[in-house]
């Protein structure tokens, strides 16, 4: 596959834009995109790809959805940002409160990081504590204390301190955070016991979307809920990846366990930059002048709010069983191909968001994913798939599906997967 134009363009871009990308997660991709349609991306060289990265999750309907775009164009004729409230905000708040099981009140913002930022401050204001617990291998955006033990960090070794994700995070901040393995309720109980009254919140992705979509073990989320109640700690479910994707009501609808605060983003607006923080009224009403700070010039802006309303309207009329069925067929198909090659592997997650891991048993947390699965082999398969016109998030092994992916796309992808897997394990 020729990627000369992408390459030359990225060289020019990286002279002005560090890393040749405006987000570290996109650095080194080697690909520049000309346009996107439905389940396809087309790069500067004219190569076409079936896209399972989907912007790292926001695209749920498919790229360039005409209904959403028309709603945005219609709204744009009435302006972009007013510095005053507008009707689309009420419409969206009503939709979110109706769809998300634990959300009684909601504030809009632009990114998942914004939602995490306010959630943390709110939890501190509510509890009077400043410490936070997060799970190893989840990611909640750019808030300093939460930027510890994020995917990519070597967590081997039993006794250790949470590791900052990058330089520039003050050491004092690292003292605020404790990390525990996902699915390990004893580890969480121990930290809560040892740091009584110091912890404001437990942040977690209810499905470990940033580590191969590892699922919670039966009863785990309910145990976490119970521990947070017992210790008076705010439970924050980060549904930025799972919200409106794994089910219309997100992971909380799927598992029936409710958080105090919920971070929403990505799929809510099918690629437009809108996110939200919602939760129990008693907590959310701490936000406001003289109370907890939550301000943003572009929070609740007209085009993104219109995009979210249109996306949620479309999603309410969509058949989630179709995306689930298609995703499962693909995930299981890949595992069957691995088995045909004598390679042990498993898939985790849901049809709309799943991860593949290579190893004798499925991982339950970041540590087992990091240490007991062959991440590198799966990354190499991802690189081979790209040459066959299939884009997946190779590092964490994740596939997102949209309502635009068809049964033919799945079949075509499985043919490519067979070739990539054969090539990988024949070469070894
Ligand atoms: C689970 C989760 N939470 C929060 C974020 C941060 O969202 P944003 O990139 O919109 O700031 C991400 C980003 O990938 C995420 O995956």
Short mmCIF file of C-alpha atoms and ligand atoms in Angstrom, two decimals:
data_model
loop_
_atom_site.label_atom_id
_atom_site.label_comp_id
_atom_site.label_asym_id
_atom_site.label_seq_id
_atom_site.Cartn_x
_atom_site.Cartn_y
_atom_site.Cartn_z
CA UNK A 1 0.00 0.00 0.00
CA UNK A 2 1.50 3.35 -1.06
CA UNK A 3 1.48 6.03 1.63
CA UNK A 4 3.93 8.51 0.04
CA UNK A 5 1.58 11.47 0.24
CA UNK A 6 0.70 10.77 3.88
CA UNK A 7 4.42 10.47 4.66
CA UNK A 8 5.43 13.71 2.92
CA UNK A 9 2.52 15.57 4.48
CA UNK A 10 3.34 14.31 8.00
CA UNK A 11 6.98 15.39 7.56
CA UNK A 12 5.83 18.94 6.80
CA UNK A 13 3.29 18.90 9.62
CA UNK A 14 5.78 17.71 12.20
CA UNK A 15 8.03 20.69 11.50
CA UNK A 16 5.30 22.94 12.92
CA UNK A 17 3.19 20.62 15.07
CA UNK A 18 5.20 18.58 17.61
CA UNK A 19 4.95 14.89 16.79
CA UNK A 20 3.00 15.69 13.62
CA UNK A 21 -0.31 15.42 15.46
CA UNK A 22 -2.48 17.48 17.75
CA UNK A 23 -2.90 14.68 20.29
CA UNK A 24 -0.13 12.42 21.59
CA UNK A 25 -2.38 9.42 20.99
CA UNK A 26 -2.13 10.09 17.26
CA UNK A 27 1.65 10.59 17.03
CA UNK A 28 3.52 8.15 14.82
CA UNK A 29 0.40 6.89 13.05
CA UNK A 30 2.05 7.39 9.64
CA UNK A 31 -1.34 8.13 8.15
CA UNK A 32 -3.05 11.36 7.10
CA UNK A 33 -6.73 11.25 6.22
CA UNK A 34 -8.44 13.03 3.36
CA UNK A 35 -12.03 12.14 4.20
CA UNK A 36 -14.34 9.75 6.03
CA UNK A 37 -17.66 8.21 5.04
CA UNK A 38 -19.73 5.65 6.91
CA UNK A 39 -17.36 2.88 8.06
CA UNK A 40 -14.54 4.01 5.75
CA UNK A 41 -11.51 6.30 5.97
CA UNK A 42 -9.70 7.43 2.82
CA UNK A 43 -6.12 8.62 3.21
CA UNK A 44 -4.20 11.27 1.26
CA UNK A 45 -2.90 8.59 -1.13
CA UNK A 46 -6.44 7.43 -1.90
CA UNK A 47 -6.22 4.18 0.08
CA UNK A 48 -9.51 3.10 1.56
CA UNK A 49 -9.78 1.45 4.98
CA UNK A 50 -12.56 -0.19 6.95
CA UNK A 51 -12.27 1.81 10.13
CA UNK A 52 -12.54 0.13 13.54
CA UNK A 53 -10.74 2.96 15.36
CA UNK A 54 -13.62 5.36 14.73
CA UNK A 55 -11.79 8.39 16.11
CA UNK A 56 -10.97 6.32 19.28
CA UNK A 57 -14.67 5.78 19.89
CA UNK A 58 -16.87 8.80 19.14
CA UNK A 59 -18.18 7.59 15.80
CA UNK A 60 -21.15 5.37 16.61
CA UNK A 61 -23.49 6.06 13.69
CA UNK A 62 -20.73 6.10 11.10
CA UNK A 63 -18.56 8.92 9.74
CA UNK A 64 -20.22 12.02 8.25
CA UNK A 65 -23.74 11.02 9.25
CA UNK A 66 -26.00 13.15 7.06
CA UNK A 67 -28.78 13.56 9.66
CA UNK A 68 -26.36 14.81 12.29
CA UNK A 69 -24.62 17.09 9.82
CA UNK A 70 -27.92 18.60 8.66
CA UNK A 71 -28.90 19.29 12.26
CA UNK A 72 -25.55 21.00 12.81
CA UNK A 73 -25.86 23.08 9.62
CA UNK A 74 -29.40 24.10 10.61
CA UNK A 75 -28.24 25.13 14.08
CA UNK A 76 -25.23 27.03 12.69
CA UNK A 77 -27.55 29.37 10.82
CA UNK A 78 -28.65 30.57 14.25
CA UNK A 79 -25.08 31.18 15.50
CA UNK A 80 -22.42 29.26 17.39
CA UNK A 81 -21.86 30.56 20.93
CA UNK A 82 -24.04 33.04 22.80
CA UNK A 83 -22.74 33.42 26.38
CA UNK A 84 -26.39 32.78 27.30
CA UNK A 85 -28.47 29.64 27.65
CA UNK A 86 -30.40 28.26 24.67
CA UNK A 87 -33.14 25.74 23.94
CA UNK A 88 -30.90 22.97 22.59
CA UNK A 89 -29.29 22.68 26.03
CA UNK A 90 -32.61 21.85 27.72
CA UNK A 91 -33.42 19.33 25.00
CA UNK A 92 -30.07 17.60 25.51
CA UNK A 93 -30.27 17.65 29.32
CA UNK A 94 -33.71 16.02 29.13
CA UNK A 95 -32.42 13.35 26.78
CA UNK A 96 -29.38 12.52 28.93
CA UNK A 97 -31.41 12.34 32.14
CA UNK A 98 -33.95 10.08 30.42
CA UNK A 99 -31.35 7.75 28.90
CA UNK A 100 -28.68 7.48 31.62
CA UNK A 101 -29.97 5.52 34.62
CA UNK A 102 -28.18 7.37 37.45
CA UNK A 103 -28.14 10.89 36.02
CA UNK A 104 -30.58 13.33 37.64
CA UNK A 105 -28.82 16.53 36.58
CA UNK A 106 -26.10 17.25 34.03
CA UNK A 107 -23.56 19.87 32.95
CA UNK A 108 -22.14 19.95 29.41
CA UNK A 109 -18.49 20.46 28.51
CA UNK A 110 -16.19 19.84 25.53
CA UNK A 111 -14.11 16.79 26.42
CA UNK A 112 -13.88 13.79 28.69
CA UNK A 113 -10.97 15.54 30.43
CA UNK A 114 -13.26 18.48 31.27
CA UNK A 115 -15.80 16.08 32.77
CA UNK A 116 -13.11 14.35 34.87
CA UNK A 117 -11.78 17.71 36.04
CA UNK A 118 -15.17 18.82 37.39
CA UNK A 119 -15.97 15.36 38.78
CA UNK A 120 -12.80 15.38 40.84
CA UNK A 121 -13.36 18.89 42.18
CA UNK A 122 -16.98 18.06 42.97
CA UNK A 123 -16.03 14.90 44.86
CA UNK A 124 -13.46 16.87 46.90
CA UNK A 125 -16.02 19.58 47.70
CA UNK A 126 -18.60 16.99 48.74
CA UNK A 127 -16.32 14.87 50.94
CA UNK A 128 -13.75 17.40 52.16
CA UNK A 129 -11.05 14.88 51.13
CA UNK A 130 -8.53 15.24 48.29
CA UNK A 131 -7.27 11.70 47.60
CA UNK A 132 -8.42 9.63 44.66
CA UNK A 133 -8.36 5.97 43.68
CA UNK A 134 -8.24 4.80 40.08
CA UNK A 135 -7.75 1.46 38.39
CA UNK A 136 -4.47 0.45 36.76
CA UNK A 137 -4.78 0.74 33.00
CA UNK A 138 -7.80 2.98 32.79
CA UNK A 139 -7.65 6.49 31.39
CA UNK A 140 -9.74 9.47 32.34
CA UNK A 141 -8.11 12.32 30.40
CA UNK A 142 -5.61 14.99 31.34
CA UNK A 143 -6.36 15.71 35.02
CA UNK A 144 -3.04 15.48 36.90
CA UNK A 145 -3.89 12.99 39.67
CA UNK A 146 -5.76 10.76 37.24
CA UNK A 147 -2.79 10.70 34.87
CA UNK A 148 -1.15 7.81 36.71
CA UNK A 149 -0.79 4.16 35.71
CA UNK A 150 -2.44 4.75 32.37
CA UNK A 151 -2.04 2.21 29.52
CA UNK A 152 1.55 1.85 28.38
CA UNK A 153 3.05 1.74 31.86
CA UNK A 154 5.03 -1.23 33.07
CA UNK A 155 3.23 -2.30 36.23
CA UNK A 156 5.23 -5.44 36.97
CA UNK A 157 6.36 -5.86 40.57
CA UNK A 158 4.11 -6.22 43.62
CA UNK A 159 4.91 -3.10 45.70
CA UNK A 160 5.06 0.18 43.92
CA UNK A 161 3.72 3.67 43.76
CA UNK A 162 1.40 4.96 41.03
CA UNK A 163 3.48 6.15 38.11
CA UNK A 164 2.81 9.53 36.49
CA UNK A 165 2.05 9.18 32.80
CA UNK A 166 4.54 11.85 31.77
CA UNK A 167 7.02 14.44 32.91
CA UNK A 168 5.68 17.68 34.32
CA UNK A 169 3.37 16.24 36.96
CA UNK A 170 4.44 17.57 40.39
CA UNK A 171 5.46 14.88 42.86
CA UNK A 172 3.01 16.29 45.40
CA UNK A 173 0.18 15.36 43.03
CA UNK A 174 1.33 11.75 42.85
CA UNK A 175 0.77 11.50 46.61
CA UNK A 176 -2.94 12.13 46.08
CA UNK A 177 -3.54 9.07 43.92
CA UNK A 178 -3.74 5.35 44.68
CA UNK A 179 -4.15 2.76 41.96
CA UNK A 180 -5.56 -0.73 42.31
CA UNK A 181 -6.06 -3.57 39.82
CA UNK A 182 -9.45 -3.69 38.11
CA UNK A 183 -11.63 -6.60 39.32
CA UNK A 184 -9.78 -6.77 42.64
CA UNK A 185 -12.24 -5.77 45.32
CA UNK A 186 -9.89 -6.72 48.18
CA UNK A 187 -7.20 -4.35 46.91
CA UNK A 188 -9.75 -1.54 46.78
CA UNK A 189 -11.05 -2.35 50.27
CA UNK A 190 -7.50 -2.32 51.61
CA UNK A 191 -6.66 1.12 50.20
CA UNK A 192 -9.96 2.53 51.45
CA UNK A 193 -9.26 1.10 54.92
CA UNK A 194 -5.68 2.34 55.02
CA UNK A 195 -6.63 5.84 53.86
CA UNK A 196 -9.88 6.40 55.71
CA UNK A 197 -11.33 9.88 55.25
CA UNK A 198 -8.51 10.82 52.81
CA UNK A 199 -10.28 9.60 49.68
CA UNK A 200 -12.77 11.78 47.81
CA UNK A 201 -13.55 9.52 44.87
CA UNK A 202 -13.06 6.23 43.11
CA UNK A 203 -12.78 6.78 39.35
CA UNK A 204 -13.21 3.79 37.05
CA UNK A 205 -14.23 2.71 33.59
CA UNK A 206 -16.95 0.10 34.27
CA UNK A 207 -15.54 -1.85 31.32
CA UNK A 208 -11.76 -1.37 31.03
CA UNK A 209 -12.07 0.31 27.63
CA UNK A 210 -8.47 1.48 27.65
CA UNK A 211 -7.16 -2.04 28.30
CA UNK A 212 -8.62 -4.45 25.76
CA UNK A 213 -12.22 -3.87 26.97
CA UNK A 214 -11.77 -6.18 29.97
CA UNK A 215 -15.17 -6.84 31.53
CA UNK A 216 -16.01 -6.57 35.24
CA UNK A 217 -16.31 -9.96 36.92
CA UNK A 218 -19.82 -10.84 38.11
CA UNK A 219 -20.62 -8.86 41.27
CA UNK A 220 -17.48 -6.71 41.13
CA UNK A 221 -19.17 -3.39 40.30
CA UNK A 222 -21.81 -3.98 42.99
CA UNK A 223 -19.01 -4.66 45.52
CA UNK A 224 -17.26 -1.43 44.50
CA UNK A 225 -20.55 0.43 44.91
CA UNK A 226 -21.02 -1.04 48.37
CA UNK A 227 -17.46 -0.16 49.46
CA UNK A 228 -17.85 3.45 48.28
CA UNK A 229 -21.13 3.75 50.20
CA UNK A 230 -19.55 2.31 53.32
CA UNK A 231 -16.63 4.76 53.17
CA UNK A 232 -18.63 7.81 52.07
CA UNK A 233 -16.58 8.03 48.87
CA UNK A 234 -17.97 9.33 45.56
CA UNK A 235 -18.09 6.65 42.86
CA UNK A 236 -17.41 8.06 39.40
CA UNK A 237 -18.11 5.82 36.43
CA UNK A 238 -16.21 7.05 33.42
CA UNK A 239 -18.57 6.17 30.58
CA UNK A 240 -16.74 8.28 28.00
CA UNK A 241 -16.09 5.13 25.96
CA UNK A 242 -19.01 2.95 27.07
CA UNK A 243 -21.77 5.59 27.17
CA UNK A 244 -24.35 5.27 24.36
CA UNK A 245 -22.13 2.55 22.88
CA UNK A 246 -22.27 -0.70 24.82
CA UNK A 247 -25.98 0.03 25.34
CA UNK A 248 -28.12 3.14 24.90
CA UNK A 249 -27.94 3.66 28.68
CA UNK A 250 -24.23 2.75 28.77
CA UNK A 251 -22.56 0.20 31.05
CA UNK A 252 -24.82 1.16 33.96
CA UNK A 253 -27.84 -0.03 31.99
CA UNK A 254 -25.95 -3.21 31.10
CA UNK A 255 -24.84 -4.11 34.63
CA UNK A 256 -27.53 -2.44 36.75
CA UNK A 257 -25.00 -0.76 39.07
CA UNK A 258 -25.23 3.02 39.39
CA UNK A 259 -22.53 5.56 40.12
CA UNK A 260 -22.82 8.89 41.95
CA UNK A 261 -21.27 10.77 39.04
CA UNK A 262 -21.03 9.74 35.38
CA UNK A 263 -18.63 11.07 32.78
CA UNK A 264 -20.01 11.01 29.25
CA UNK A 265 -18.42 11.94 25.91
CA UNK A 266 -17.33 10.38 22.62
CA UNK A 267 -20.41 8.62 21.15
CA UNK A 268 -22.80 11.23 22.58
CA UNK A 269 -22.27 13.53 19.57
CA UNK A 270 -20.93 11.18 16.86
CA UNK A 271 -17.59 12.96 16.56
CA UNK A 272 -18.46 16.52 17.56
CA UNK A 273 -16.56 17.68 20.64
CA UNK A 274 -19.16 17.48 23.36
CA UNK A 275 -18.98 15.73 26.72
CA UNK A 276 -20.97 15.85 29.94
CA UNK A 277 -20.83 15.23 33.65
CA UNK A 278 -24.03 13.99 35.23
CA UNK A 279 -25.09 12.44 38.48
CA UNK A 280 -27.10 12.62 41.64
CA UNK A 281 -28.90 15.95 42.02
CA UNK A 282 -27.57 16.50 45.55
CA UNK A 283 -23.99 16.37 44.23
CA UNK A 284 -24.52 18.14 40.92
CA UNK A 285 -26.18 21.08 42.66
CA UNK A 286 -22.89 21.86 44.39
CA UNK A 287 -21.80 23.22 41.00
CA UNK A 288 -22.40 26.92 40.51
CA UNK A 289 -21.22 30.42 41.32
CA UNK A 290 -19.77 30.39 44.83
CA UNK A 291 -19.78 26.60 44.71
CA UNK A 292 -17.81 24.19 42.56
CA UNK A 293 -16.18 25.68 39.47
CA UNK A 294 -17.29 24.38 36.06
CA UNK A 295 -16.75 26.99 33.35
CA UNK A 296 -15.93 26.87 29.67
CA UNK A 297 -16.44 29.40 26.90
CA UNK A 298 -17.54 26.67 24.52
CA UNK A 299 -19.42 24.43 26.96
CA UNK A 300 -22.91 23.82 25.51
CA UNK A 301 -22.06 25.56 22.23
CA UNK A 302 -24.79 25.48 19.58
CA UNK A 303 -23.37 23.16 16.86
CA UNK A 304 -22.10 20.48 19.24
CA UNK A 305 -25.30 20.49 21.28
CA UNK A 306 -27.30 20.17 18.06
CA UNK A 307 -25.03 17.29 17.03
CA UNK A 308 -25.62 15.51 20.33
CA UNK A 309 -29.40 15.94 20.13
CA UNK A 310 -29.43 14.57 16.59
CA UNK A 311 -27.10 11.69 17.49
CA UNK A 312 -29.17 10.65 20.49
CA UNK A 313 -32.38 10.87 18.46
CA UNK A 314 -30.84 8.57 15.87
CA UNK A 315 -29.51 6.22 18.55
CA UNK A 316 -32.90 6.00 20.27
CA UNK A 317 -34.29 4.72 16.97
CA UNK A 318 -31.39 2.30 16.39
CA UNK A 319 -31.35 -1.43 16.95
CA UNK A 320 -28.45 -2.08 19.33
CA UNK A 321 -28.87 -5.82 18.83
CA UNK A 322 -27.61 -5.41 15.25
CA UNK A 323 -24.30 -3.81 16.24
CA UNK A 324 -23.94 -6.35 19.07
CA UNK A 325 -24.55 -9.27 16.71
CA UNK A 326 -22.12 -7.96 14.08
CA UNK A 327 -19.40 -7.20 16.61
CA UNK A 328 -19.72 -10.59 18.27
CA UNK A 329 -19.52 -12.30 14.88
CA UNK A 330 -16.30 -10.44 14.14
CA UNK A 331 -14.79 -10.99 17.59
CA UNK A 332 -15.64 -14.68 17.67
CA UNK A 333 -14.51 -15.07 14.05
CA UNK A 334 -11.09 -13.67 14.94
CA UNK A 335 -10.81 -16.07 17.89
CA UNK A 336 -11.76 -18.97 15.59
CA UNK A 337 -9.05 -17.93 13.12
CA UNK A 338 -6.50 -17.82 15.96
CA UNK A 339 -7.63 -21.28 17.10
CA UNK A 340 -7.24 -22.62 13.53
CA UNK A 341 -3.63 -21.48 13.71
CA UNK A 342 -3.18 -23.14 17.11
CA UNK A 343 -2.94 -19.74 18.82
CA UNK A 344 -4.79 -19.24 22.10
CA UNK A 345 -6.70 -16.00 22.24
CA UNK A 346 -9.87 -14.47 23.59
CA UNK A 347 -12.13 -11.50 23.12
CA UNK A 348 -13.57 -9.24 25.81
CA UNK A 349 -16.15 -6.49 25.91
CA UNK A 350 -19.30 -6.11 23.88
CA UNK A 351 -20.07 -6.23 20.17
CA UNK A 352 -19.71 -2.45 19.83
CA UNK A 353 -16.36 -2.30 21.65
CA UNK A 354 -14.17 -5.34 22.02
CA UNK A 355 -10.56 -6.26 22.58
CA UNK A 356 -8.56 -9.28 21.48
CA UNK A 357 -5.79 -10.77 23.57
CA UNK A 358 -3.33 -13.52 22.83
CA UNK A 359 -2.71 -15.86 25.76
CA UNK A 360 -3.84 -19.00 27.50
CA UNK A 361 -6.48 -17.23 29.57
CA UNK A 362 -8.37 -13.95 29.31
CA UNK A 363 -6.89 -11.15 31.44
CA UNK A 364 -8.95 -9.71 34.32
CA UNK A 365 -6.90 -6.58 34.81
CA UNK A 366 -4.14 -4.45 33.36
CA UNK A 367 -1.37 -6.42 35.07
CA UNK A 368 -2.41 -9.74 33.60
CA UNK A 369 -2.96 -8.10 30.21
CA UNK A 370 0.50 -6.54 30.38
CA UNK A 371 2.39 -9.55 31.71
CA UNK A 372 0.50 -12.62 30.55
CA UNK A 373 -0.69 -11.79 27.05
CA UNK A 374 1.34 -11.39 23.88
CA UNK A 375 0.56 -7.71 23.29
CA UNK A 376 3.36 -7.30 20.82
CA UNK A 377 2.16 -10.10 18.55
CA UNK A 378 -1.30 -8.55 18.48
CA UNK A 379 0.19 -5.13 17.67
CA UNK A 380 2.01 -6.71 14.75
CA UNK A 381 -1.25 -8.24 13.52
CA UNK A 382 -2.76 -4.73 13.71
CA UNK A 383 0.08 -3.37 11.54
CA UNK A 384 -0.47 -6.15 8.99
CA UNK A 385 -4.20 -5.46 8.94
CA UNK A 386 -3.54 -1.85 8.02
CA UNK A 387 -1.70 -2.98 4.90
CA UNK A 388 -4.80 -5.02 4.07
CA UNK A 389 -7.08 -1.99 4.40
CA UNK A 390 -8.33 -2.55 7.96
CA UNK A 391 -7.69 -0.04 10.75
CA UNK A 392 -7.71 -1.19 14.39
CA UNK A 393 -6.29 0.32 17.54
CA UNK A 394 -3.29 -2.00 17.61
CA UNK A 395 -1.73 -1.00 20.92
CA UNK A 396 -4.68 -1.89 23.12
CA UNK A 397 -6.12 -4.36 20.63
CA UNK A 398 -9.47 -2.61 20.53
CA UNK A 399 -12.19 -2.70 17.88
CA UNK A 400 -15.05 -0.19 17.80
CA UNK A 401 -18.05 -0.88 15.59
CA UNK A 402 -20.52 1.64 14.22
CA UNK A 403 -24.04 1.27 12.90
CA UNK A 404 -22.53 1.83 9.42
CA UNK A 405 -20.47 -1.39 9.47
CA UNK A 406 -22.20 -4.06 7.43
CA UNK A 407 -22.16 -7.85 7.42
CA UNK A 408 -20.01 -7.60 4.25
CA UNK A 409 -17.51 -5.42 6.12
CA UNK A 410 -17.30 -8.08 8.82
CA UNK A 411 -16.74 -10.86 6.26
CA UNK A 412 -14.15 -8.81 4.42
CA UNK A 413 -12.40 -8.05 7.73
CA UNK A 414 -12.33 -11.71 8.68
CA UNK A 415 -10.67 -12.60 5.37
CA UNK A 416 -8.01 -9.96 6.07
CA UNK A 417 -7.64 -11.19 9.67
CA UNK A 418 -6.99 -14.73 8.46
CA UNK A 419 -4.23 -13.48 6.18
CA UNK A 420 -2.68 -11.28 8.87
CA UNK A 421 -2.84 -13.99 11.54
CA UNK A 422 -1.39 -16.64 9.18
CA UNK A 423 1.38 -14.28 8.18
CA UNK A 424 2.15 -13.46 11.84
CA UNK A 425 2.29 -17.01 13.15
CA UNK A 426 3.79 -18.67 10.08
CA UNK A 427 6.66 -16.22 10.32
CA UNK A 428 7.32 -17.04 14.02
C1 LIG B 1 -12.51 6.35 29.22
C2 LIG B 1 -12.02 7.71 28.83
N1 LIG B 1 -12.25 8.74 29.65
C3 LIG B 1 -11.85 9.99 29.35
C4 LIG B 1 -11.16 10.24 28.20
C5 LIG B 1 -10.71 11.62 27.88
O1 LIG B 1 -11.57 12.17 26.95
P1 LIG B 1 -11.08 13.35 26.01
O2 LIG B 1 -10.03 12.79 25.11
O3 LIG B 1 -12.33 13.78 25.31
O4 LIG B 1 -10.54 14.42 26.93
C6 LIG B 1 -10.89 9.20 27.30
C7 LIG B 1 -10.17 9.43 26.04
O5 LIG B 1 -9.84 8.56 25.29
C8 LIG B 1 -11.32 7.90 27.63
O6 LIG B 1 -11.06 6.84 26.85
#
